[in-house]
Coordinates of C-alpha atoms in Angstrom, one line a residue:
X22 CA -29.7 3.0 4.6
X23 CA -27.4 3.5 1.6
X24 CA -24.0 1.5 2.4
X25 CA -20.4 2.4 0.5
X26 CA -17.6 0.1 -0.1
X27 CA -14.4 1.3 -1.3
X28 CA -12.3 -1.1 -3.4
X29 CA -8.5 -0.5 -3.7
X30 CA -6.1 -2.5 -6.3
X31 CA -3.3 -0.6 -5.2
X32 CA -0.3 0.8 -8.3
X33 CA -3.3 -0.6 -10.6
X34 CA -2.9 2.2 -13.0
X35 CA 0.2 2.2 -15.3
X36 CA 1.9 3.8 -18.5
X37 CA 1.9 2.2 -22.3
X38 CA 4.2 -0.6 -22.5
X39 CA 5.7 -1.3 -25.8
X40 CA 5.7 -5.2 -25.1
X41 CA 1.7 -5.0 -24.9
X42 CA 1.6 -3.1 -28.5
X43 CA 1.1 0.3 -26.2
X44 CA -1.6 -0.7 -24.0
X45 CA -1.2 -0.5 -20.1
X46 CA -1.4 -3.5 -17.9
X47 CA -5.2 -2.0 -17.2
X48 CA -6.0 -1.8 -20.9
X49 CA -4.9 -5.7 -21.5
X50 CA -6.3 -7.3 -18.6
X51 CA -9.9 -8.9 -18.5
X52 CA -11.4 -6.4 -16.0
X53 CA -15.5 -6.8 -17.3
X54 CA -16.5 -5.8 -13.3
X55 CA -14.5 -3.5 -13.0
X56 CA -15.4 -2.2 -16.5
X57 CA -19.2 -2.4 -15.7
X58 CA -19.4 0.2 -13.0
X59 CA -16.7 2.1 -14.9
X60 CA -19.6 2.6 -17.8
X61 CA -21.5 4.5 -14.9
X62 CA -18.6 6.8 -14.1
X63 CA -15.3 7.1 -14.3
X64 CA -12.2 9.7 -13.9
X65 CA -9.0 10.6 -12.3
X66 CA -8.3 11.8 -8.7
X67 CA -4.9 13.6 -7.9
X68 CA -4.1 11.7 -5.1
X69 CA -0.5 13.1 -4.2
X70 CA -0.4 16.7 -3.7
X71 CA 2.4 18.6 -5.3
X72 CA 5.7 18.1 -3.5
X73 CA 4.9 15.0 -1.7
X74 CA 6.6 11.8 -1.9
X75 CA 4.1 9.4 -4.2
X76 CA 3.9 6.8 -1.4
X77 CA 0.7 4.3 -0.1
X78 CA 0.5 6.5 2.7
X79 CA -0.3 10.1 1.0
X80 CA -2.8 8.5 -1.7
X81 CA -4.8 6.4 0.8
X82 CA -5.3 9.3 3.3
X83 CA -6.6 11.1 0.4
X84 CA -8.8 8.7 -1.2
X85 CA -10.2 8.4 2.4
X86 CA -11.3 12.2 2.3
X87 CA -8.4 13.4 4.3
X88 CA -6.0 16.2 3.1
X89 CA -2.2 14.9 3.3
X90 CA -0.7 18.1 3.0
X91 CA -2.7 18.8 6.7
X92 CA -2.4 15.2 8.1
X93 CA 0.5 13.2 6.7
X94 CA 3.1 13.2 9.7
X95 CA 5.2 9.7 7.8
X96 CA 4.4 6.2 7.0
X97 CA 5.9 4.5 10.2
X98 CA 3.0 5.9 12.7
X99 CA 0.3 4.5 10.5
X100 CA 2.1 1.4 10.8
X101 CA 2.5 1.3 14.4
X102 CA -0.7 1.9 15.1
X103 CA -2.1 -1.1 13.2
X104 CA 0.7 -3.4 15.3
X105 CA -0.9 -1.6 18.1
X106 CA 2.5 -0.1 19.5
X107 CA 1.2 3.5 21.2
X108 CA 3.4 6.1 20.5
X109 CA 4.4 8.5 23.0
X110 CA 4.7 12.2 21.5
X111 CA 8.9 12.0 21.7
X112 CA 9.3 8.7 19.8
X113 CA 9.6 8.3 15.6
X114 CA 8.3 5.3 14.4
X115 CA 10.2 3.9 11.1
X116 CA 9.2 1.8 8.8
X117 CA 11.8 -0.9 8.9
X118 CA 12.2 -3.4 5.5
X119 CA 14.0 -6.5 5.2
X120 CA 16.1 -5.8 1.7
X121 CA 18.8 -7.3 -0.5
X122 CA 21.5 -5.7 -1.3
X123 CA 24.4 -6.4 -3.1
X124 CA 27.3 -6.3 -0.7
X125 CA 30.3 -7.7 -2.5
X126 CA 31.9 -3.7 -2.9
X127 CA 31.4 -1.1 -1.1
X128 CA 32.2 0.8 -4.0
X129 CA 28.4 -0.5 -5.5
X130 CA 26.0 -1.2 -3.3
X131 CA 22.9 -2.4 -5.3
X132 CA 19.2 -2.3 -4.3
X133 CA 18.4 -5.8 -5.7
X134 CA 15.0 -6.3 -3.8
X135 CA 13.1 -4.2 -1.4
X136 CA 10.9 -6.8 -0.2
X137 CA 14.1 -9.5 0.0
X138 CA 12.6 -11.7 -2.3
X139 CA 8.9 -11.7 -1.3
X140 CA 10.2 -12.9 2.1
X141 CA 7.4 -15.0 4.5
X142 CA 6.3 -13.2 7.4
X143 CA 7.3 -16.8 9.4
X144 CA 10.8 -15.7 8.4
X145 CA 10.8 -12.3 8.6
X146 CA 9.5 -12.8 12.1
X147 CA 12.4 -15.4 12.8
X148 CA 15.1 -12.6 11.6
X149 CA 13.2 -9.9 13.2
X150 CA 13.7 -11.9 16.7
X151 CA 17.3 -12.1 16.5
X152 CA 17.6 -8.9 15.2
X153 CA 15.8 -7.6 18.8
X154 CA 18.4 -9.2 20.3
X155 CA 21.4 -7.8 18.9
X156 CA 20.4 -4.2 17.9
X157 CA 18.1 -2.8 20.4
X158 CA 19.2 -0.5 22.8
X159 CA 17.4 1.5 25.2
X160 CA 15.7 4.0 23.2
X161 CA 15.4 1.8 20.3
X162 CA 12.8 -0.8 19.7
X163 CA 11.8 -3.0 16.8
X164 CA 8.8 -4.7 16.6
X165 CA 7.9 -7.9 14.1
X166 CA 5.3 -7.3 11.1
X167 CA 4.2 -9.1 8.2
X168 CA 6.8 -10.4 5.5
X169 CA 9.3 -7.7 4.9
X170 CA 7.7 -4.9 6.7
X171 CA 8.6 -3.9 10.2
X172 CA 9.0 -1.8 12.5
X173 CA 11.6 0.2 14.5
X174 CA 10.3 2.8 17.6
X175 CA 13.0 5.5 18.3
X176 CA 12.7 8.0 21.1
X177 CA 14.1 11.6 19.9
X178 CA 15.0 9.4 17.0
X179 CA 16.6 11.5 13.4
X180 CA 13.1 12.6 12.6
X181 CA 13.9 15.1 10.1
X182 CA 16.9 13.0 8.7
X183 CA 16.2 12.0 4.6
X184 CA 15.6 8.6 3.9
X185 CA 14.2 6.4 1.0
X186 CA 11.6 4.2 0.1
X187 CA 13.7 1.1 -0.8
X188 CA 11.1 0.5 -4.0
X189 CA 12.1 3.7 -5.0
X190 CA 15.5 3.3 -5.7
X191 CA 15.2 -0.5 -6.9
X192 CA 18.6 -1.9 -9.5
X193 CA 20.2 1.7 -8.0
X194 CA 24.0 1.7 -6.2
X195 CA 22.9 3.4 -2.9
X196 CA 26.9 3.5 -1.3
X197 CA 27.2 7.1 -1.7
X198 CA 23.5 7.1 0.2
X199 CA 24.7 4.7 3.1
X200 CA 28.5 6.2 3.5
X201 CA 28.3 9.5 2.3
X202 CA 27.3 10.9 6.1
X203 CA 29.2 8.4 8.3
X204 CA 27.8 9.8 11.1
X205 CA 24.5 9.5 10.5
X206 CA 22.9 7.3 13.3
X207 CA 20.5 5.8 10.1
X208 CA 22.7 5.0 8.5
X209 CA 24.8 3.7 11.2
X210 CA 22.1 1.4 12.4
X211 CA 21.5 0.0 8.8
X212 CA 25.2 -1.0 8.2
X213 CA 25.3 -2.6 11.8
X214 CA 22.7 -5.1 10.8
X215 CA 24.8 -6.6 7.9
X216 CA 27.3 -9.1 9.7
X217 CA 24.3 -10.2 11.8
X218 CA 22.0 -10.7 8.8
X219 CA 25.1 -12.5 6.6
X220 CA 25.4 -15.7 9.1
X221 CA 21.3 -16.0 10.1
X222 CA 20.6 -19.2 9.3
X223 CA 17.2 -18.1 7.0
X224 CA 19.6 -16.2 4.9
X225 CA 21.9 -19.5 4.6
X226 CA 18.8 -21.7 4.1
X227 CA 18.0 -19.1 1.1
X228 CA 21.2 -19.0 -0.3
X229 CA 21.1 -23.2 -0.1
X230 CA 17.4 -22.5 -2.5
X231 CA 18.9 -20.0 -4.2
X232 CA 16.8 -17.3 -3.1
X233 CA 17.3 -13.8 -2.4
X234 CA 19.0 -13.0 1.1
X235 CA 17.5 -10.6 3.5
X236 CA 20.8 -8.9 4.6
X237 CA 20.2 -5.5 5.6
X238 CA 17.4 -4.0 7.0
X239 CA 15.8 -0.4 5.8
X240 CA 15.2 2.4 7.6
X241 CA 12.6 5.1 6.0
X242 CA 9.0 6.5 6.8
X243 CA 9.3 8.1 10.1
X244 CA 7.0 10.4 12.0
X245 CA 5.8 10.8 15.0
X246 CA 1.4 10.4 16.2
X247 CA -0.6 12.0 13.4
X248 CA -3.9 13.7 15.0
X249 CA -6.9 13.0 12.4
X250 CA -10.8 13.8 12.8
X251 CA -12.5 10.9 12.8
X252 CA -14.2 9.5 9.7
X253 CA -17.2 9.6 11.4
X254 CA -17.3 13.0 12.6
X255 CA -16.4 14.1 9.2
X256 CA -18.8 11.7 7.1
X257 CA -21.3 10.3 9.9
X258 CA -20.8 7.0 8.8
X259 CA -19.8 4.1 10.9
X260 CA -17.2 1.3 9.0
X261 CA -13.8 -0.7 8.7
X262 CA -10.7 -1.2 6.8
X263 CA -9.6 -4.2 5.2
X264 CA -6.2 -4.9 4.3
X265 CA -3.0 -6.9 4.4
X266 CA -1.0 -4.1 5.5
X267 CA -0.4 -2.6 8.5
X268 CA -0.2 0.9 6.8
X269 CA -3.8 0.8 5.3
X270 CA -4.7 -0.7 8.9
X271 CA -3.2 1.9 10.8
X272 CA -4.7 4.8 8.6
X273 CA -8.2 2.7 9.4
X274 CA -7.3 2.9 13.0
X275 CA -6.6 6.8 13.4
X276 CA -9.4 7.6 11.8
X277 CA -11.7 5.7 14.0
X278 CA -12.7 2.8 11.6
X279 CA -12.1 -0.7 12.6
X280 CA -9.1 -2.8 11.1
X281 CA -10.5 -6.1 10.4
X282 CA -8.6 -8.8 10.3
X283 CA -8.7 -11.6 7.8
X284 CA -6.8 -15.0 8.1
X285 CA -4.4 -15.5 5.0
X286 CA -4.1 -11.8 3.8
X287 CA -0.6 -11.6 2.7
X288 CA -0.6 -9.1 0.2
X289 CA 0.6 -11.4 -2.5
X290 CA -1.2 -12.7 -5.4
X291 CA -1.4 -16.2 -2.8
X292 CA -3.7 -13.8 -0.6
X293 CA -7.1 -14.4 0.7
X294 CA -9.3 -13.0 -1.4
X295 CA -12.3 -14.9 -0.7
X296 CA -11.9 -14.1 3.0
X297 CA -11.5 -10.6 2.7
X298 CA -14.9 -10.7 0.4
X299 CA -16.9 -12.8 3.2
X300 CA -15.3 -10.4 5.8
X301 CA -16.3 -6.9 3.8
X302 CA -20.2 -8.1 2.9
X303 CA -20.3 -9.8 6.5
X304 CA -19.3 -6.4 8.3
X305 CA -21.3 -4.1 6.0
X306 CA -24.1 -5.9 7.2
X307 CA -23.6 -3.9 10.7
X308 CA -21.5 -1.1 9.2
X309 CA -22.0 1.6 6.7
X310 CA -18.6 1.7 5.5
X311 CA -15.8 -0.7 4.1
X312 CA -12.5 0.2 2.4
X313 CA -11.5 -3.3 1.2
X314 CA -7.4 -3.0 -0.3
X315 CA -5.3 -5.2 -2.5
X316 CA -1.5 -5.1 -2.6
X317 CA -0.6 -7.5 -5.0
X318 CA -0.9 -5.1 -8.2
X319 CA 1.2 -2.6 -6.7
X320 CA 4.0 -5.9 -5.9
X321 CA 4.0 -6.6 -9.6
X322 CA 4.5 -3.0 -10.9
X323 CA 7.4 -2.8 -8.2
X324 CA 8.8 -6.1 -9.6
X325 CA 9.0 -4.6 -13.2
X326 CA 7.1 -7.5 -14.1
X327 CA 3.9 -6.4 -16.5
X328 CA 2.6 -10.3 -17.0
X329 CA 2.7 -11.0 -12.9
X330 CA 0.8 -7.3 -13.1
X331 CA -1.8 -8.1 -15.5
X332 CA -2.4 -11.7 -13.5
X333 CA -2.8 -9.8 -10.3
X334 CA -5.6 -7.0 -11.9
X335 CA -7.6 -9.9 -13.7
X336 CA -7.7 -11.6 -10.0
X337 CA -8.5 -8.9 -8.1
X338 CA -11.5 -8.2 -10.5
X339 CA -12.5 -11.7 -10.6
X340 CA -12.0 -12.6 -6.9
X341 CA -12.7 -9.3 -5.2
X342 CA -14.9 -6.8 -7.4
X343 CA -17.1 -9.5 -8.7
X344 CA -17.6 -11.0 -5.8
X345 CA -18.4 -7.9 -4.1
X346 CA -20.9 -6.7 -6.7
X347 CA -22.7 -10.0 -6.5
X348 CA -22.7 -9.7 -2.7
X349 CA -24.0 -6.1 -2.6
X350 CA -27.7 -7.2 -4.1
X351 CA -28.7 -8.7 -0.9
X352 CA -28.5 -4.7 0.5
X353 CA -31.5 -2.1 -0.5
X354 CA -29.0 0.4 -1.5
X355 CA -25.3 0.8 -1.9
X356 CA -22.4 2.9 -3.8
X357 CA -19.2 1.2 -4.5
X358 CA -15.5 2.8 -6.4
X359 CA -12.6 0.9 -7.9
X360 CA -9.6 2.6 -7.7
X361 CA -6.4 2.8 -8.2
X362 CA -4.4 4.4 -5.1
X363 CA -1.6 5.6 -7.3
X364 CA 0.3 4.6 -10.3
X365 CA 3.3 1.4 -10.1
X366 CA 4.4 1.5 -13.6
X367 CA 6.5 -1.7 -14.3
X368 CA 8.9 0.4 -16.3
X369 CA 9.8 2.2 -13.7
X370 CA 8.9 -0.2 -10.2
X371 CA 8.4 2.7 -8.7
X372 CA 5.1 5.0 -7.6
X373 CA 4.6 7.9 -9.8
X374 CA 2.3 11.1 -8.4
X375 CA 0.8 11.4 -12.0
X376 CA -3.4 11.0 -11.3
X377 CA -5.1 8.1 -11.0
X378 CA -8.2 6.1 -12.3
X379 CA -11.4 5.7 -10.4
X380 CA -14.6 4.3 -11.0
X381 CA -18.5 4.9 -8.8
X382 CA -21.6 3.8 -9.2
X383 CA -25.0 3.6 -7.5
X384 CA -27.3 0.3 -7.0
X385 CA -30.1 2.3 -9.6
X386 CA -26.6 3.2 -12.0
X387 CA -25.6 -0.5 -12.2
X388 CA -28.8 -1.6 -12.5
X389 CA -29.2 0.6 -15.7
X390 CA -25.9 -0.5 -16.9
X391 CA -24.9 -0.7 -20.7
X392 CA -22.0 -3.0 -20.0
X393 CA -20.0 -0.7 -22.2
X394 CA -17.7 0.8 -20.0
X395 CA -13.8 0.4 -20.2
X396 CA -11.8 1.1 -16.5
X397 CA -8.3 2.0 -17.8
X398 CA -6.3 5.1 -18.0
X399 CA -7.5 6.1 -21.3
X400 CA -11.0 5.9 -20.5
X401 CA -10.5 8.1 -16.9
X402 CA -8.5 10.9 -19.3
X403 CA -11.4 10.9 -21.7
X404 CA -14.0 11.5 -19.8
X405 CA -12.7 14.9 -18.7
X406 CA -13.6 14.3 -15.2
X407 CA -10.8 15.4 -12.6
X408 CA -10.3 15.6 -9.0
X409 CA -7.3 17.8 -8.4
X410 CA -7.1 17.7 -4.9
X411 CA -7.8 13.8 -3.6
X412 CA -9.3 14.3 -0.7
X413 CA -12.8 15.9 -2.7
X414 CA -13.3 12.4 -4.5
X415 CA -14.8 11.1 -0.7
X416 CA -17.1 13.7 -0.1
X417 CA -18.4 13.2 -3.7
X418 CA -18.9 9.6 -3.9
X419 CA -20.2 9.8 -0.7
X420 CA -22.9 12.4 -1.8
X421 CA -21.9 15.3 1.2
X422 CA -20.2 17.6 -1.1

């Protein structure tokens, strides 16, 4: 029985930077695993369909053979359903971030960090308590996550209102954003969190460190329950999701795969790597299936930071695809892609829908290997191989198309 494992270093894929004599963070990182089943195959995949929003959300449903234009409903859902909060079909689940913003005018009201500093999930949880307290209502729920991310349940909530990814709009002044509709009950609920978020004593003990301050939560993402088929009535193929985040988790979960857990996944370059390894090659043992993901690439590229990025590529080919490669010979037969979800390019710390770089291979493929291959944006462009729409790169690597 043939066995597929999917490997996601998510925002991998970047554009030239000048700083690196033109080469992308891909092109100047030591990838050679990642390289080797890149000399088998390799291309791009157009993971966000024209007029979507380049988000996690969109490119993983795709790369997971589902079509986002048919099946996207938001972010927040996904979210909830890893957090295992059931939605009933007239509440909106939100996405809710932990930010810093500058607050000194409310003339300019900078987006300084969307993940307040790379907050813990020990004191994200500790704010997020408090904030239960003082803004929930009836109707309105917020539920702890990891780090930065939450959550915020709303029945008949502003489904159709416009927000903003916060990593979006990163060193932008977003006053005319949260006072130009002062009505807006978004809107509303964000400013109501910033006197309660100014004296919490986290943001005091930050200040003391010098640290950014979480003072203001985010609201963005919502949508109500998506419906998807599940992964194994479309593929007949039995498997789990592995991840840090409660998004990938909660795609895993709609379609019917399992979301495993692994202890120390933070989705940070300070992540678990080893367990999430042990975790994939100890469930494919039972499972046909595995769609192992890596956030910290994506972190860097929203940090602006192209050294931190380059760091987190040559760790996630050196402590995931490596690892996993080496793992895979004890199994008779087995595919396994690299990919990158979507592009993070540092220049602008933002997701870009431009398409992506893959890479799949076969047992018999790597086995026959020249070792010459190079996985980078360059390489995918010149090899004239192109998946327009997404959601056909599944059914192809998985050999049903």
């Amino acid at each position: 029985m043939t066995k597929y494992i999917v490997l996601i270093g998510d925002g991998m894929a970047d554009y030239p930077i000048p700083e690196l004599d033109g080469k992308t963070p891909l092109e100047a990182a030591k990838t050679p695993h990642m390289d080797r089943i890149a000399s088998c195959r390799i291309g791009l995949v157009k993971t966000i369909p024209d007029g979507m929003e380049p988000g996690s959300d969109v490119a993983n449903l795709a790369l997971l053979g589902y079509d986002p234009a048919k099946y996207h409903t938001g972010r927040g859902p996904l979210e909830a359903a890893s957090m295992g909060i059931p939605l009933n079909p007239d509440q909106v689940a939100f996405r809710m971030n932990l930010v810093t913003l500058s607050l000194s005018s409310g003339k300019e009201i900078t987006m300084l960090s969307h993940s307040a500093g790379e907050l813990t999930t020990q004191e994200g949880n500790a704010i997020v308590a408090d904030l239960k307290k003082d803004l929930e209502r009836p109707g309105i729920y917020i539920h702890p996550g990891v780090a930065y991310r939450h959550l915020l349940v709303w029945t008949n909530g502003p489904e159709d209102e416009s927000t903003i990814p916060p990593h979006d709009v990163l060193d932008q002044n977003m006053a005319p954003y949260l006072f130009e509709k002062s009505t807006c009950p978004i809107q509303d609920l964000i400013r109501s969190s910033w006197p309660l978020l100014k004296k919490h004593p986290v943001n005091l003990l930050r200040k003391k460190q010098g640290l950014a301050e979480a003072n203001s939560i985010w609201l963005w993402g919502q949508g109500k329950a998506p419906r998807l088929p599940l992964f194994a009535d479309l593929f007949a193929l039995k498997g789990a999701v592995i991840s840090a985040v409660d998004l990938l988790k909660g795609i895993g979960i709609y379609a019917g795969l399992e979301a495993v857990a692994v202890e120390g996944a933070t989705g940070y370059l300070n992540s678990n790597f080893k367990g999430k390894v042990e975790a994939a090659l100890h469930h494919l043992k039972e499972l046909d299936f595995i769609f192992l993901h890596v956030e910290a690439p994506d972190e860097a590229g929203h940090h602006g930071d192209f050294t931190e990025k380059i760091e987190a590529i040559e760790v996630f080919d050196a402590e995931i695809v490596g690892p996993i490669l080496e793992g895979l010979q004890l199994f008779d037969d087995f595919r396994v892609m690299v990919a990158s979800d979507h592009l993070t390019p540092v220049s602008r710390k933002t997701h870009t829908a431009d398409p992506t770089t893959f890479a799949w291979a076969t047992k018999h493929e790597l086995e026959r290997s020249s070792m010459k291959g190079s996985f980078t944006e360059t390489a995918a462009l010149q090899s004239g191989l192109l998946f327009q729409k997404g959601h056909d790169l599944m059914p192809s690597f998985l050999g049903t198309s």
